[in-house]
Amino acid sequence: MVAPLEIGSARAQPGKFVYGALDAIDLPSGGIDQFPVIIAQGNERGPVLWLTASIHGAEYTGIAVIHRLLTPELLTALHGTIIAIPTLNPAGLRTGQRSPYYLPGQDPNRLFPAPPARQFGSTDSAPASPLELAYRRLFDLIASTANYLIDLHNFSIGALPFAFRDPVYYRDNRDRAVAQRLQDTVGKMLNAFGHTVINEFVSSEFLKKNLHRSVSGATLNTARIPAFTVELGGYMTVDPVIVSAAVAGLRNVLRWAGMLPDSPEPITGIRLLTPGFPVRRMMHPYAPGSGIVEYFVKSGDAVTIGDEIARLTDIYGRPIGKNDGCVQTEYDGYVLGLSVGATCYQNDALLSLAVRDDSDLLLPYPA
């Protein structure tokens, strides 16, 4: 028999879908915000894959991917268990906002547990918010049950679908071997998923932006469980072509993990970047002033140093800055997505670029 798993009110049953909820936050008006839980457990033993989505409330595609993936046909063939949380931010989902209304201005995807504070030089002793405490309880369940985790997001305006690869940190030489095996496993998962792979920000920026406390960053570096983040195109919308490609990619990860028996299927309908070398994301270029933006590029376009990527004007149509308002890139790369719409403020990033990456993805913890 397959050992039972309990996540909140959901108790796994072999050969069945089970639905429940995990209590998250007590509300001052009464009632509780809850994380919805779906457990799909096969009749045969196997690994446990967690799928999480919608930690940013206006990012809906991951919910659709989970719904499309979890079919009766998949359950019949499944070896092991899928634990899915369709939204990690029910308040943000209700209002269509990135952050929950009870934590305005904060990124909920920076609240998962970090490695011991001394390794990051943290002196922050402020008490945790209720949402952070809820994520800690959820994280404990992930750490005690998961073999793998994939976190589903949307990226930016008109963005390509792709997967992020985080750095893995180690404490000493012995731990470095563990970290290397972990990074190798993540690489195999990403290969199976079959989407464009983008390395996250380089080490200093990764920590500065608290990405080690994201869902995948914490699962990888605190729980030491293979994990990555998937970006499923633009937010505030659901593209069925991107959904289909992501579902195919997830089924291929399940096949790689021994959780489905058949052969990998092709990833179709989406553009894949194949530069022939590793790339990482960069926010660039920045707006020289506040005004109206006209873009000359779109997602997937290759750009080279000196290319004009946009033109910036004031509300009267007069150019802002040099070169008749045209903004140039200082890097070679590929456009991942547009960072702003038709308007911008001074020093807003205009693009997300994928640029060549020669950095190491296996790094010592900071002193």
mmCIF file with all atom_site columns, C-alpha atoms in Angstrom, residues 86-219:
data_model
loop_
_atom_site.group_PDB
_atom_site.id
_atom_site.type_symbol
_atom_site.label_atom_id
_atom_site.label_alt_id
_atom_site.label_comp_id
_atom_site.label_asym_id
_atom_site.label_entity_id
_atom_site.label_seq_id
_atom_site.pdbx_PDB_ins_code
_atom_site.Cartn_x
_atom_site.Cartn_y
_atom_site.Cartn_z
_atom_site.occupancy
_atom_site.B_iso_or_equiv
_atom_site.pdbx_formal_charge
_atom_site.auth_seq_id
_atom_site.auth_comp_id
_atom_site.auth_asym_id
_atom_site.auth_atom_id
_atom_site.pdbx_PDB_model_num
ATOM 1   C CA . PRO A 1 86  ? -3.486 26.127 -7.318  1.00 0.00 ? 86  PRO A CA 1
ATOM 2   C CA . THR A 1 87  ? -2.956 29.436 -5.497  1.00 0.00 ? 87  THR A CA 1
ATOM 3   C CA . LEU A 1 88  ? -0.461 30.433 -2.816  1.00 0.00 ? 88  LEU A CA 1
ATOM 4   C CA . ASN A 1 89  ? -2.093 33.873 -2.624  1.00 0.00 ? 89  ASN A CA 1
ATOM 5   C CA . PRO A 1 90  ? -5.878 33.585 -2.377  1.00 0.00 ? 90  PRO A CA 1
ATOM 6   C CA . ALA A 1 91  ? -6.286 37.256 -1.383  1.00 0.00 ? 91  ALA A CA 1
ATOM 7   C CA . GLY A 1 92  ? -4.285 38.446 -4.394  1.00 0.00 ? 92  GLY A CA 1
ATOM 8   C CA . LEU A 1 93  ? -6.211 36.099 -6.670  1.00 0.00 ? 93  LEU A CA 1
ATOM 9   C CA . ARG A 1 94  ? -9.518 37.533 -5.472  1.00 0.00 ? 94  ARG A CA 1
ATOM 10  C CA . THR A 1 95  ? -8.442 41.106 -6.205  1.00 0.00 ? 95  THR A CA 1
ATOM 11  C CA . GLY A 1 96  ? -6.224 40.480 -9.251  1.00 0.00 ? 96  GLY A CA 1
ATOM 12  C CA . GLN A 1 97  ? -3.223 41.998 -7.466  1.00 0.00 ? 97  GLN A CA 1
ATOM 13  C CA . ARG A 1 98  ? 0.392  40.811 -7.188  1.00 0.00 ? 98  ARG A CA 1
ATOM 14  C CA . SER A 1 99  ? 0.369  41.143 -3.390  1.00 0.00 ? 99  SER A CA 1
ATOM 15  C CA . PRO A 1 100 ? -2.406 40.264 -0.941  1.00 0.00 ? 100 PRO A CA 1
ATOM 16  C CA . TYR A 1 101 ? -4.329 43.258 0.363   1.00 0.00 ? 101 TYR A CA 1
ATOM 17  C CA . TYR A 1 102 ? -3.209 42.473 3.915   1.00 0.00 ? 102 TYR A CA 1
ATOM 18  C CA . LEU A 1 103 ? 0.459  42.758 2.893   1.00 0.00 ? 103 LEU A CA 1
ATOM 19  C CA . PRO A 1 104 ? 0.453  45.715 0.480   1.00 0.00 ? 104 PRO A CA 1
ATOM 20  C CA . GLY A 1 105 ? 3.636  46.508 -1.395  1.00 0.00 ? 105 GLY A CA 1
ATOM 21  C CA . GLN A 1 106 ? 5.434  43.326 -0.370  1.00 0.00 ? 106 GLN A CA 1
ATOM 22  C CA . ASP A 1 107 ? 6.295  40.448 -2.655  1.00 0.00 ? 107 ASP A CA 1
ATOM 23  C CA . PRO A 1 108 ? 4.833  37.230 -1.210  1.00 0.00 ? 108 PRO A CA 1
ATOM 24  C CA . ASN A 1 109 ? 7.398  35.250 -3.208  1.00 0.00 ? 109 ASN A CA 1
ATOM 25  C CA . ARG A 1 110 ? 10.145 36.509 -0.898  1.00 0.00 ? 110 ARG A CA 1
ATOM 26  C CA . LEU A 1 111 ? 8.693  35.149 2.354   1.00 0.00 ? 111 LEU A CA 1
ATOM 27  C CA . PHE A 1 112 ? 9.695  31.482 2.330   1.00 0.00 ? 112 PHE A CA 1
ATOM 28  C CA . PRO A 1 113 ? 12.296 30.287 4.858   1.00 0.00 ? 113 PRO A CA 1
ATOM 29  C CA . ALA A 1 114 ? 15.930 31.202 4.235   1.00 0.00 ? 114 ALA A CA 1
ATOM 30  C CA . PRO A 1 115 ? 18.957 29.177 5.291   1.00 0.00 ? 115 PRO A CA 1
ATOM 31  C CA . PRO A 1 116 ? 20.314 30.091 8.763   1.00 0.00 ? 116 PRO A CA 1
ATOM 32  C CA . ALA A 1 117 ? 20.520 33.879 9.014   1.00 0.00 ? 117 ALA A CA 1
ATOM 33  C CA . ARG A 1 118 ? 24.187 33.992 9.969   1.00 0.00 ? 118 ARG A CA 1
ATOM 34  C CA . GLN A 1 119 ? 25.113 32.653 6.533   1.00 0.00 ? 119 GLN A CA 1
ATOM 35  C CA . PHE A 1 120 ? 23.526 35.663 4.893   1.00 0.00 ? 120 PHE A CA 1
ATOM 36  C CA . GLY A 1 121 ? 24.557 38.251 7.454   1.00 0.00 ? 121 GLY A CA 1
ATOM 37  C CA . SER A 1 122 ? 20.944 39.086 8.312   1.00 0.00 ? 122 SER A CA 1
ATOM 38  C CA . THR A 1 123 ? 20.184 41.105 11.430  1.00 0.00 ? 123 THR A CA 1
ATOM 39  C CA . ASP A 1 124 ? 16.452 41.459 10.789  1.00 0.00 ? 124 ASP A CA 1
ATOM 40  C CA . SER A 1 125 ? 14.589 40.551 13.972  1.00 0.00 ? 125 SER A CA 1
ATOM 41  C CA . ALA A 1 126 ? 11.163 41.950 13.044  1.00 0.00 ? 126 ALA A CA 1
ATOM 42  C CA . PRO A 1 127 ? 8.329  39.523 13.818  1.00 0.00 ? 127 PRO A CA 1
ATOM 43  C CA . ALA A 1 128 ? 7.034  37.543 10.872  1.00 0.00 ? 128 ALA A CA 1
ATOM 44  C CA . SER A 1 129 ? 3.767  38.517 9.202   1.00 0.00 ? 129 SER A CA 1
ATOM 45  C CA . PRO A 1 130 ? 0.839  36.079 9.339   1.00 0.00 ? 130 PRO A CA 1
ATOM 46  C CA . LEU A 1 131 ? 1.421  35.187 5.678   1.00 0.00 ? 131 LEU A CA 1
ATOM 47  C CA . GLU A 1 132 ? 5.090  34.424 6.307   1.00 0.00 ? 132 GLU A CA 1
ATOM 48  C CA . LEU A 1 133 ? 4.074  32.172 9.205   1.00 0.00 ? 133 LEU A CA 1
ATOM 49  C CA . ALA A 1 134 ? 1.566  30.411 6.937   1.00 0.00 ? 134 ALA A CA 1
ATOM 50  C CA . TYR A 1 135 ? 4.291  29.874 4.329   1.00 0.00 ? 135 TYR A CA 1
ATOM 51  C CA . ARG A 1 136 ? 6.570  28.421 7.016   1.00 0.00 ? 136 ARG A CA 1
ATOM 52  C CA . ARG A 1 137 ? 3.928  25.843 7.893   1.00 0.00 ? 137 ARG A CA 1
ATOM 53  C CA . LEU A 1 138 ? 3.439  25.025 4.229   1.00 0.00 ? 138 LEU A CA 1
ATOM 54  C CA . PHE A 1 139 ? 7.188  24.852 3.683   1.00 0.00 ? 139 PHE A CA 1
ATOM 55  C CA . ASP A 1 140 ? 7.556  22.325 6.511   1.00 0.00 ? 140 ASP A CA 1
ATOM 56  C CA . LEU A 1 141 ? 5.128  20.074 4.642   1.00 0.00 ? 141 LEU A CA 1
ATOM 57  C CA . ILE A 1 142 ? 7.036  20.535 1.390   1.00 0.00 ? 142 ILE A CA 1
ATOM 58  C CA . ALA A 1 143 ? 10.361 19.774 3.082   1.00 0.00 ? 143 ALA A CA 1
ATOM 59  C CA . SER A 1 144 ? 9.019  16.604 4.713   1.00 0.00 ? 144 SER A CA 1
ATOM 60  C CA . THR A 1 145 ? 7.198  15.146 1.689   1.00 0.00 ? 145 THR A CA 1
ATOM 61  C CA . ALA A 1 146 ? 8.555  16.463 -1.623  1.00 0.00 ? 146 ALA A CA 1
ATOM 62  C CA . ASN A 1 147 ? 11.028 14.825 -3.962  1.00 0.00 ? 147 ASN A CA 1
ATOM 63  C CA . TYR A 1 148 ? 10.621 17.632 -6.514  1.00 0.00 ? 148 TYR A CA 1
ATOM 64  C CA . LEU A 1 149 ? 8.858  20.998 -6.778  1.00 0.00 ? 149 LEU A CA 1
ATOM 65  C CA . ILE A 1 150 ? 7.886  23.233 -9.706  1.00 0.00 ? 150 ILE A CA 1
ATOM 66  C CA . ASP A 1 151 ? 6.470  26.721 -9.099  1.00 0.00 ? 151 ASP A CA 1
ATOM 67  C CA . LEU A 1 152 ? 4.298  28.232 -11.859 1.00 0.00 ? 152 LEU A CA 1
ATOM 68  C CA . HIS A 1 153 ? 4.273  31.973 -12.663 1.00 0.00 ? 153 HIS A CA 1
ATOM 69  C CA . ASN A 1 154 ? 3.651  34.541 -15.371 1.00 0.00 ? 154 ASN A CA 1
ATOM 70  C CA . PHE A 1 155 ? 6.416  36.963 -16.333 1.00 0.00 ? 155 PHE A CA 1
ATOM 71  C CA . SER A 1 156 ? 5.830  40.259 -18.144 1.00 0.00 ? 156 SER A CA 1
ATOM 72  C CA . ILE A 1 157 ? 3.997  41.863 -21.062 1.00 0.00 ? 157 ILE A CA 1
ATOM 73  C CA . GLY A 1 158 ? 3.953  39.508 -24.043 1.00 0.00 ? 158 GLY A CA 1
ATOM 74  C CA . ALA A 1 159 ? 6.730  37.402 -22.527 1.00 0.00 ? 159 ALA A CA 1
ATOM 75  C CA . LEU A 1 160 ? 8.088  34.127 -23.859 1.00 0.00 ? 160 LEU A CA 1
ATOM 76  C CA . PRO A 1 161 ? 7.437  31.032 -21.736 1.00 0.00 ? 161 PRO A CA 1
ATOM 77  C CA . PHE A 1 162 ? 10.624 29.775 -20.083 1.00 0.00 ? 162 PHE A CA 1
ATOM 78  C CA . ALA A 1 163 ? 12.057 28.238 -16.904 1.00 0.00 ? 163 ALA A CA 1
ATOM 79  C CA . PHE A 1 164 ? 14.394 29.856 -14.381 1.00 0.00 ? 164 PHE A CA 1
ATOM 80  C CA . ARG A 1 165 ? 17.423 28.034 -13.008 1.00 0.00 ? 165 ARG A CA 1
ATOM 81  C CA . ASP A 1 166 ? 18.551 29.217 -9.551  1.00 0.00 ? 166 ASP A CA 1
ATOM 82  C CA . PRO A 1 167 ? 22.083 29.023 -8.147  1.00 0.00 ? 167 PRO A CA 1
ATOM 83  C CA . VAL A 1 168 ? 22.768 26.416 -5.473  1.00 0.00 ? 168 VAL A CA 1
ATOM 84  C CA . TYR A 1 169 ? 24.828 27.411 -2.425  1.00 0.00 ? 169 TYR A CA 1
ATOM 85  C CA . TYR A 1 170 ? 27.098 25.183 -0.317  1.00 0.00 ? 170 TYR A CA 1
ATOM 86  C CA . ARG A 1 171 ? 28.635 25.505 3.149   1.00 0.00 ? 171 ARG A CA 1
ATOM 87  C CA . ASP A 1 172 ? 31.893 23.552 2.901   1.00 0.00 ? 172 ASP A CA 1
ATOM 88  C CA . ASN A 1 173 ? 33.690 21.080 0.658   1.00 0.00 ? 173 ASN A CA 1
ATOM 89  C CA . ARG A 1 174 ? 31.573 18.157 1.820   1.00 0.00 ? 174 ARG A CA 1
ATOM 90  C CA . ASP A 1 175 ? 28.378 20.103 1.240   1.00 0.00 ? 175 ASP A CA 1
ATOM 91  C CA . ARG A 1 176 ? 29.648 21.182 -2.178  1.00 0.00 ? 176 ARG A CA 1
ATOM 92  C CA . ALA A 1 177 ? 29.322 17.619 -3.453  1.00 0.00 ? 177 ALA A CA 1
ATOM 93  C CA . VAL A 1 178 ? 25.713 17.541 -2.244  1.00 0.00 ? 178 VAL A CA 1
ATOM 94  C CA . ALA A 1 179 ? 25.037 20.893 -3.884  1.00 0.00 ? 179 ALA A CA 1
ATOM 95  C CA . GLN A 1 180 ? 26.559 19.699 -7.153  1.00 0.00 ? 180 GLN A CA 1
ATOM 96  C CA . ARG A 1 181 ? 24.318 16.627 -7.218  1.00 0.00 ? 181 ARG A CA 1
ATOM 97  C CA . LEU A 1 182 ? 21.333 18.854 -6.488  1.00 0.00 ? 182 LEU A CA 1
ATOM 98  C CA . GLN A 1 183 ? 22.197 21.231 -9.339  1.00 0.00 ? 183 GLN A CA 1
ATOM 99  C CA . ASP A 1 184 ? 22.763 18.266 -11.667 1.00 0.00 ? 184 ASP A CA 1
ATOM 100 C CA . THR A 1 185 ? 19.297 16.919 -10.826 1.00 0.00 ? 185 THR A CA 1
ATOM 101 C CA . VAL A 1 186 ? 17.720 20.310 -11.468 1.00 0.00 ? 186 VAL A CA 1
ATOM 102 C CA . GLY A 1 187 ? 19.474 20.352 -14.849 1.00 0.00 ? 187 GLY A CA 1
ATOM 103 C CA . LYS A 1 188 ? 17.942 16.990 -15.734 1.00 0.00 ? 188 LYS A CA 1
ATOM 104 C CA . MET A 1 189 ? 14.492 18.194 -14.661 1.00 0.00 ? 189 MET A CA 1
ATOM 105 C CA . LEU A 1 190 ? 14.859 21.297 -16.834 1.00 0.00 ? 190 LEU A CA 1
ATOM 106 C CA . ASN A 1 191 ? 15.996 19.210 -19.797 1.00 0.00 ? 191 ASN A CA 1
ATOM 107 C CA . ALA A 1 192 ? 12.915 17.035 -19.387 1.00 0.00 ? 192 ALA A CA 1
ATOM 108 C CA . PHE A 1 193 ? 10.632 20.081 -19.132 1.00 0.00 ? 193 PHE A CA 1
ATOM 109 C CA . GLY A 1 194 ? 11.893 21.155 -22.550 1.00 0.00 ? 194 GLY A CA 1
ATOM 110 C CA . HIS A 1 195 ? 11.411 24.933 -22.360 1.00 0.00 ? 195 HIS A CA 1
ATOM 111 C CA . THR A 1 196 ? 13.973 27.708 -22.734 1.00 0.00 ? 196 THR A CA 1
ATOM 112 C CA . VAL A 1 197 ? 16.170 27.841 -19.628 1.00 0.00 ? 197 VAL A CA 1
ATOM 113 C CA . ILE A 1 198 ? 17.178 31.227 -18.191 1.00 0.00 ? 198 ILE A CA 1
ATOM 114 C CA . ASN A 1 199 ? 19.643 31.472 -15.306 1.00 0.00 ? 199 ASN A CA 1
ATOM 115 C CA . GLU A 1 200 ? 18.492 33.721 -12.495 1.00 0.00 ? 200 GLU A CA 1
ATOM 116 C CA . PHE A 1 201 ? 20.312 36.914 -11.533 1.00 0.00 ? 201 PHE A CA 1
ATOM 117 C CA . VAL A 1 202 ? 23.988 36.538 -10.642 1.00 0.00 ? 202 VAL A CA 1
ATOM 118 C CA . SER A 1 203 ? 24.766 35.742 -7.014  1.00 0.00 ? 203 SER A CA 1
ATOM 119 C CA . SER A 1 204 ? 24.876 39.210 -5.492  1.00 0.00 ? 204 SER A CA 1
ATOM 120 C CA . GLU A 1 205 ? 21.612 40.258 -7.137  1.00 0.00 ? 205 GLU A CA 1
ATOM 121 C CA . PHE A 1 206 ? 19.970 36.906 -6.357  1.00 0.00 ? 206 PHE A CA 1
ATOM 122 C CA . LEU A 1 207 ? 20.519 37.449 -2.634  1.00 0.00 ? 207 LEU A CA 1
ATOM 123 C CA . LYS A 1 208 ? 19.885 41.201 -2.717  1.00 0.00 ? 208 LYS A CA 1
ATOM 124 C CA . LYS A 1 209 ? 16.482 40.570 -4.292  1.00 0.00 ? 209 LYS A CA 1
ATOM 125 C CA . ASN A 1 210 ? 15.739 37.845 -1.703  1.00 0.00 ? 210 ASN A CA 1
ATOM 126 C CA . LEU A 1 211 ? 15.247 35.252 -4.411  1.00 0.00 ? 211 LEU A CA 1
ATOM 127 C CA . HIS A 1 212 ? 16.695 32.638 -2.059  1.00 0.00 ? 212 HIS A CA 1
ATOM 128 C CA . ARG A 1 213 ? 13.380 33.123 -0.214  1.00 0.00 ? 213 ARG A CA 1
ATOM 129 C CA . SER A 1 214 ? 11.206 32.483 -3.251  1.00 0.00 ? 214 SER A CA 1
ATOM 130 C CA . VAL A 1 215 ? 9.245  29.220 -3.419  1.00 0.00 ? 215 VAL A CA 1
ATOM 131 C CA . SER A 1 216 ? 11.795 27.480 -5.648  1.00 0.00 ? 216 SER A CA 1
ATOM 132 C CA . GLY A 1 217 ? 14.808 29.268 -4.122  1.00 0.00 ? 217 GLY A CA 1
ATOM 133 C CA . ALA A 1 218 ? 13.907 28.156 -0.605  1.00 0.00 ? 218 ALA A CA 1
ATOM 134 C CA . THR A 1 219 ? 12.971 24.629 -1.678  1.00 0.00 ? 219 THR A CA 1
#
